[in-house]
Coordinates of C-alpha atoms in Angstrom, one line a residue:
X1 CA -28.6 -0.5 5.5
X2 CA -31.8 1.2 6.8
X3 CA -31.2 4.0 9.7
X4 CA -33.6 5.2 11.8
X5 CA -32.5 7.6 13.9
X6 CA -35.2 9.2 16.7
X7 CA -34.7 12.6 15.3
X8 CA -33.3 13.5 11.6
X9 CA -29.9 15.2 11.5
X10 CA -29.5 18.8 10.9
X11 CA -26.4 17.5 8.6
X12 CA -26.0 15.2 5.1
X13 CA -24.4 12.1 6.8
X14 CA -25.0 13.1 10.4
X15 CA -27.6 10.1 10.2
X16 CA -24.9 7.5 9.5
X17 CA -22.7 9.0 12.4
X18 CA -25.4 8.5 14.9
X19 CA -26.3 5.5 14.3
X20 CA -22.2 4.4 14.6
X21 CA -22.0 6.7 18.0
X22 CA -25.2 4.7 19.7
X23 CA -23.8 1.7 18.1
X24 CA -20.3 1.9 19.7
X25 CA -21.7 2.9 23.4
X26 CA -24.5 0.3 23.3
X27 CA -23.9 -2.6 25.4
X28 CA -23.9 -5.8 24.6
X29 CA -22.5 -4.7 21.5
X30 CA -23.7 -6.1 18.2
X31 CA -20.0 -6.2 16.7
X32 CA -20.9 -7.1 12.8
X33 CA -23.5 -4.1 12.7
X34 CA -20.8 -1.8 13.9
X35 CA -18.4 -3.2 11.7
X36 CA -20.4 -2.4 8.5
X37 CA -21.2 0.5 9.5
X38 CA -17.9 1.8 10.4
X39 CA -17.2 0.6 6.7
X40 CA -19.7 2.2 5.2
X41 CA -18.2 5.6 6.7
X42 CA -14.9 4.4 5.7
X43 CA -16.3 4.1 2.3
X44 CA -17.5 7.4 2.2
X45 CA -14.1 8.9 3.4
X46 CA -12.1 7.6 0.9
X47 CA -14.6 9.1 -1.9
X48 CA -14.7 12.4 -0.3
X49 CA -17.3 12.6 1.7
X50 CA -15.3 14.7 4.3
X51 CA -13.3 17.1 1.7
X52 CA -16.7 18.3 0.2
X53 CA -18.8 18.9 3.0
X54 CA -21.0 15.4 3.3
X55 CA -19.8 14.1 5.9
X56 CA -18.2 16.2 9.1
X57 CA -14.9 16.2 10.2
X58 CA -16.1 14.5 13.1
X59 CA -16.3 11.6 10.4
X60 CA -13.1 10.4 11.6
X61 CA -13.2 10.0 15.4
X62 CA -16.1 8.4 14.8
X63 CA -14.7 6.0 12.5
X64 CA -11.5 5.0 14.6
X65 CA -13.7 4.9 18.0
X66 CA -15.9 2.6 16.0
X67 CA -13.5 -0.3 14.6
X68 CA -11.5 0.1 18.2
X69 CA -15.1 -1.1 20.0
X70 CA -15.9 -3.9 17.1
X71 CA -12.6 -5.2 17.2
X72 CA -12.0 -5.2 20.8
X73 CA -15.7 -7.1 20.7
X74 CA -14.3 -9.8 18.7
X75 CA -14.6 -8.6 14.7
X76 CA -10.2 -9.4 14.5
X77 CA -10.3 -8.8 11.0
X78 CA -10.8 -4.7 11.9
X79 CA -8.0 -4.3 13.3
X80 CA -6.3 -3.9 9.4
X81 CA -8.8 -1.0 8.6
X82 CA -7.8 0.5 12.1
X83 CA -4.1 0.2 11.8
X84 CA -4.6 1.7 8.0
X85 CA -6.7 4.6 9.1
X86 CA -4.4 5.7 12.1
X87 CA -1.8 6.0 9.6
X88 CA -3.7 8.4 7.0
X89 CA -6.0 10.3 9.0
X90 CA -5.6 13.2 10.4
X91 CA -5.5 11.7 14.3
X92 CA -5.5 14.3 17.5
X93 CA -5.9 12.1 19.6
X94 CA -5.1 8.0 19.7
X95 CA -7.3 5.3 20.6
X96 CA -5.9 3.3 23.7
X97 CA -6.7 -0.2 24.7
X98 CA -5.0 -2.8 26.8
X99 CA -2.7 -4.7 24.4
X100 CA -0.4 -7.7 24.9
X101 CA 1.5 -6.1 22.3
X102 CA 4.9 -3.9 23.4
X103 CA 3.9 -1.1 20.8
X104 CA 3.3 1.7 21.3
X105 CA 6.2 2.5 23.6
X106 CA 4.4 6.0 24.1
X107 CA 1.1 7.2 24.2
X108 CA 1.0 9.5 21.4
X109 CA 2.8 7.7 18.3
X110 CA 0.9 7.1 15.5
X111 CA 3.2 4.9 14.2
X112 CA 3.4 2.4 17.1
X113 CA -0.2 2.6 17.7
X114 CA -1.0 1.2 13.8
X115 CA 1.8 -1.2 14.7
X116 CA -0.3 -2.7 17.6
X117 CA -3.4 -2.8 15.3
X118 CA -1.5 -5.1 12.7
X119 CA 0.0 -6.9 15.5
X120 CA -3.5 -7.6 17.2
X121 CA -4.9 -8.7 14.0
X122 CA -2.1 -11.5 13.1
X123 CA -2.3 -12.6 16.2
X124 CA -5.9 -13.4 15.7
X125 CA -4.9 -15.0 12.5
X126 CA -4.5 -12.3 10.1
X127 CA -2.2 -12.7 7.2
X128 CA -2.9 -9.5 6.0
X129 CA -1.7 -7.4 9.5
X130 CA 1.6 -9.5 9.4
X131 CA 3.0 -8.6 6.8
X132 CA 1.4 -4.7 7.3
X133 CA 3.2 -5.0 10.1
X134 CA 6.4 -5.7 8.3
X135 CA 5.5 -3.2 5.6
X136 CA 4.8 -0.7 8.1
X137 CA 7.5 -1.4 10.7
X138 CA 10.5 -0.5 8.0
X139 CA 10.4 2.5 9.7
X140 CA 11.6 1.3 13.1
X141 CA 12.9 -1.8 11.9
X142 CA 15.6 -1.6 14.2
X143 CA 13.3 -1.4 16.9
X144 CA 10.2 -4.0 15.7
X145 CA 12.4 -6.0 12.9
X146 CA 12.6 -8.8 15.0
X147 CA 8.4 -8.8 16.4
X148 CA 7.7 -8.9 12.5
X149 CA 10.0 -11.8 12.2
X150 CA 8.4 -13.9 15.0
X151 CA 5.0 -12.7 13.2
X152 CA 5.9 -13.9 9.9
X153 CA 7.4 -17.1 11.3
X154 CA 4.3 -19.1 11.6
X155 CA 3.2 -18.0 8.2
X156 CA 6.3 -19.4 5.9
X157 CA 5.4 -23.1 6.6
X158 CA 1.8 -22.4 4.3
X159 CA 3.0 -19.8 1.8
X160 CA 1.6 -20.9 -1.6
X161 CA 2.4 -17.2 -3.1
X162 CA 5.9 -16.6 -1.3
X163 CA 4.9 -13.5 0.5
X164 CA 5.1 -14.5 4.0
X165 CA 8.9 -15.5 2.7
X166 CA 9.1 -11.9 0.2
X167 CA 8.0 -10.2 3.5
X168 CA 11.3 -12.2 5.7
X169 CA 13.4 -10.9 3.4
X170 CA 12.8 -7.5 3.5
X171 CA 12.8 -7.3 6.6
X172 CA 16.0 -9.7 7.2
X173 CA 18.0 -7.0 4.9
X174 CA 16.8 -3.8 6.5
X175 CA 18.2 -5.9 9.1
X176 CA 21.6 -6.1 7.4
X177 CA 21.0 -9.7 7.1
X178 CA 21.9 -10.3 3.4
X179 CA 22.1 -14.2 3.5
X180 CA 19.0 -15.0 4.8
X181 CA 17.3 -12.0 3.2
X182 CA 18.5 -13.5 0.1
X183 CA 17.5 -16.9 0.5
X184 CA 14.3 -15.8 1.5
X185 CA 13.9 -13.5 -1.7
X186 CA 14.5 -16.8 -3.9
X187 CA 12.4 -19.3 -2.2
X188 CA 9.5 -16.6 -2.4
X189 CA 10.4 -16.1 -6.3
X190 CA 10.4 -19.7 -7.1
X191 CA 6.6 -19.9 -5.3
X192 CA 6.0 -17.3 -8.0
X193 CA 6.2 -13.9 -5.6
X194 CA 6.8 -11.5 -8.3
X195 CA 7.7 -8.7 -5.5
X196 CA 10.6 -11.1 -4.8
X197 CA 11.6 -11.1 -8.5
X198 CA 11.9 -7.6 -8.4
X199 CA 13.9 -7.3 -5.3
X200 CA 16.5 -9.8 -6.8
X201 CA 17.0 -8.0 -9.8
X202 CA 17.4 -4.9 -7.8
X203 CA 19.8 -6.8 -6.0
X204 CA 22.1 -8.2 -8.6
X205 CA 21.4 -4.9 -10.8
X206 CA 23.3 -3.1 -7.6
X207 CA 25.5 -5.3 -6.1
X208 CA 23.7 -5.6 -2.7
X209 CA 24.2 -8.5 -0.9
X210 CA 24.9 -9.9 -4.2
X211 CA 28.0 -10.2 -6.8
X212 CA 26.5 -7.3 -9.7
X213 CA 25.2 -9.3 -12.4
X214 CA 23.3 -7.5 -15.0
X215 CA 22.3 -10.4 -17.1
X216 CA 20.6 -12.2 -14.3
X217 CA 19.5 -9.0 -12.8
X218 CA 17.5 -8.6 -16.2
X219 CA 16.4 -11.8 -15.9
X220 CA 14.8 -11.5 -13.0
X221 CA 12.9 -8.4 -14.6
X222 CA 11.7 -9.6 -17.2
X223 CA 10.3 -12.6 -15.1
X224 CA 8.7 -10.0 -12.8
X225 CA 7.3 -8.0 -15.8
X226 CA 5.6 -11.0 -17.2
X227 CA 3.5 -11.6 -13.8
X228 CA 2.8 -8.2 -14.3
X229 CA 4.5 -6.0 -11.8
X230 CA 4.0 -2.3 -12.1
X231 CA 7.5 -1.4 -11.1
X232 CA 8.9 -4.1 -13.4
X233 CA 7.0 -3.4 -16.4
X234 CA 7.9 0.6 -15.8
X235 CA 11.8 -0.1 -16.0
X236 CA 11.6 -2.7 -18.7
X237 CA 10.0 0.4 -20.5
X238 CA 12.6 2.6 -19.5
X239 CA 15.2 0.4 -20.2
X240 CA 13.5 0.3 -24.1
X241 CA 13.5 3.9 -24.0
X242 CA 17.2 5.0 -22.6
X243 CA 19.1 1.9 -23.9
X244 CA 20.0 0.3 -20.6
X245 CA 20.0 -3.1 -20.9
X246 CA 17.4 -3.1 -23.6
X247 CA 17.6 -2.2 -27.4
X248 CA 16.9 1.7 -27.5
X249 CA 13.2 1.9 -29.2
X250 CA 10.1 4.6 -27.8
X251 CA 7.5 3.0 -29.4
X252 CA 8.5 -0.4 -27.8
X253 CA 9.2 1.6 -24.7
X254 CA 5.5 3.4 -25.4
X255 CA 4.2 -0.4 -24.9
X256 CA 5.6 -1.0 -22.1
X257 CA 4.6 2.1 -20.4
X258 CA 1.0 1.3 -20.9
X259 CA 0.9 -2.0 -19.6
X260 CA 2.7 -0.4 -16.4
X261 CA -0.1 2.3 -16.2
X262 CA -2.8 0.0 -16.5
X263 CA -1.0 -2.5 -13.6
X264 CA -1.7 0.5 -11.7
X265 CA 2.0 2.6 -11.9
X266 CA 1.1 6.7 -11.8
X267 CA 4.5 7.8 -12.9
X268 CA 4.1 4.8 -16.4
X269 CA 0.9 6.7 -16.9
X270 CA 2.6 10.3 -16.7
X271 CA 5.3 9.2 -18.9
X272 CA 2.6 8.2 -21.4
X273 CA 1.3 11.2 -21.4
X274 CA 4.2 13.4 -22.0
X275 CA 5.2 10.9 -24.9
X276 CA 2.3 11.9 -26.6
X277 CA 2.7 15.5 -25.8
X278 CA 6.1 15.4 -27.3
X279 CA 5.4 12.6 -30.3
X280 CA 8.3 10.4 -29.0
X281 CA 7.5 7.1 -30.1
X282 CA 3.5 7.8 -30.3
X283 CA 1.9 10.4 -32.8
X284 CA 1.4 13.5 -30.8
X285 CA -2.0 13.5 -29.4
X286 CA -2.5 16.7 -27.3
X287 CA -6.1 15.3 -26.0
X288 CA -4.3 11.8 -25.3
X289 CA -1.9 13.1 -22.9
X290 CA -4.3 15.0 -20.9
X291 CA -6.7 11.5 -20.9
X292 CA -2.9 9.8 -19.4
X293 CA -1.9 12.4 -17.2
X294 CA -5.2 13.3 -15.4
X295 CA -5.2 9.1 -14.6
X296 CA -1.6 9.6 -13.4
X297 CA -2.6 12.8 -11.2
X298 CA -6.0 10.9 -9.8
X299 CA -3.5 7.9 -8.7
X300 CA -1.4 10.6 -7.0
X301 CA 0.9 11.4 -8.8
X302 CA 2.1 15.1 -8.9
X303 CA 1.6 15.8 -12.6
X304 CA 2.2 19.5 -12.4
X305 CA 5.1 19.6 -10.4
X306 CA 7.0 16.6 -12.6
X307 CA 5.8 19.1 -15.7
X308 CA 7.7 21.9 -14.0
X309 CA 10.5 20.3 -13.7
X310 CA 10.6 19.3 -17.4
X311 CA 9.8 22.4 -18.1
X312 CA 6.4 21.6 -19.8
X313 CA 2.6 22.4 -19.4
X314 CA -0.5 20.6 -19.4
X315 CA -2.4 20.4 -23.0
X316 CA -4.8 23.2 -23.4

């Protein structure tokens, strides 16, 4: 993407925001331009553009005033990106546009406001902002449970994957609906939803909504951990290395750890990384554990405060 701006910035990236600010107020609006370049500051964001002084802070009002204008010119698919960013940026002030949607109920919650993007963009065919906004809305399901059912609805009669059913039974048992959040859980499992999987093992492991049943509730584990997911693999490998429900053995544990850090698990990749601080089940490897727990830290997880509380130190 080429920018030529009449006069060159007095900033690094002030180029890229003037282009997006003439973009936005132009009229008629060329909607895909705007769109990528709103993504290309998006882009830059999450690198760190902003945190190191590339970009301004301005960055950011830019960037939500941008995907509000493409999406309201017809680009549906940005209303995900906008919902997302209202959520982890710091927002003073909210973007407002006339919505069909009952969200927000005031003019100042972030919350209901990403709600109203992921509604806006299933309603334009979306997959992805449905079940956002069933992902999202846990936090009021009381209040929006039911709009992320009727959004979900139309979804379960293609659902080759199960998560348009996963998604209807989570939100049917924050509901309290254990029957159909159950059904829903098994019918998304048997499509291959390995999310699902999980959820019935935690469900049988417990007792929730379900007769406690640790044999099955292993079962389902184990199937979740062979499709790979991270929580799955991570409590198969804790299982290995405590002895609950799984022969006590660190170096099998130590296996299973790493496959959970690399399906993307932070806390897996900590654990690693202490085990070979401490030798349990791995040879102790000072410069190993540093390599595991500065991949756990850059995935966000608090390494130094976990350390603390074990009442350890990172490898000189």
């Amino acid at each position: 993407m080429t920018l030529t701006p009449a006069t060159a910035p007095s900033a690094p990236g002030e180029t890229l925001l003037a282009e997006t600010e003439r973009v936005t107020a132009a009229e008629p609006i060329d909607a895909a331009y705007l769109e990528g370049l709103c993504r290309e500051i998006d882009g830059r964001i999450v690198r760190g553009d902003v945190m190191i002084g590339i970009l301004p802070i301005r960055a950011y009002e830019v960037l939500l005033r941008g995907y509000l204008t493409a999406a309201r010119a017809g680009r549906a698919d940005v209303w995900v990106p906008l919902g997302r960013r209202l959520l982890d940026l710091p927002v003073t002030q909210l973007p407002a546009w006339p919505s069909p949607h009952p969200f927000p109920t005031s003019g100042n919650d972030v919350l209901d406001a990403a709600l109203r993007c992921f509604a806006e963009a299933a309603r334009h065919g979306n997959r992805q902002g449905a079940y956002l906004f069933a992902a999202v809305g846990r936090e009021a399901v009381d209040r929006v449970g039911r709009y992320a059912l009727t959004l979900l609805e139309p979804l379960r009669a293609d659902d080759p994957t199960g998560e348009a059913r996963y998604w209807s039974g989570i939100v049917h048992y924050l509901l309290g609906e254990g029957e159909a959040a159950v059904g829903y859980h098994q019918e998304a499992a048997g499509a291959g939803s390995a999310d699902a999987m999980f959820e019935l093992h935690v469900l049988y492991d417990t007792g929730d909504m379900l007769p406690r049943d640790e044999t099955v509730a292993r079962q389902w584990l184990l199937r979740a951990a062979d499709r790979d997911h991270p929580r799955a693999l991570y409590n198969v490998a804790a299982g290995h290395a405590s002895g609950r429900g799984f022969p006590r053995d660190e170096a099998v544990a130590a296996s299973w750890y790493e496959r959970a850090a690399n399906a993307g698990n932070p806390r897996a990749a900590a654990t690693l990384g202490v085990m070979y601080l401490l030798g349990s089940g791995l040879p102790t490897d000072p410069a190993r554990a540093g390599e595991w727990l500065d991949r756990a830290e850059a995935e966000g997880f608090d390494v130094d405060g976990w350390l603390d509380q074990l009442g350890m130190r990172r490898p000189s």
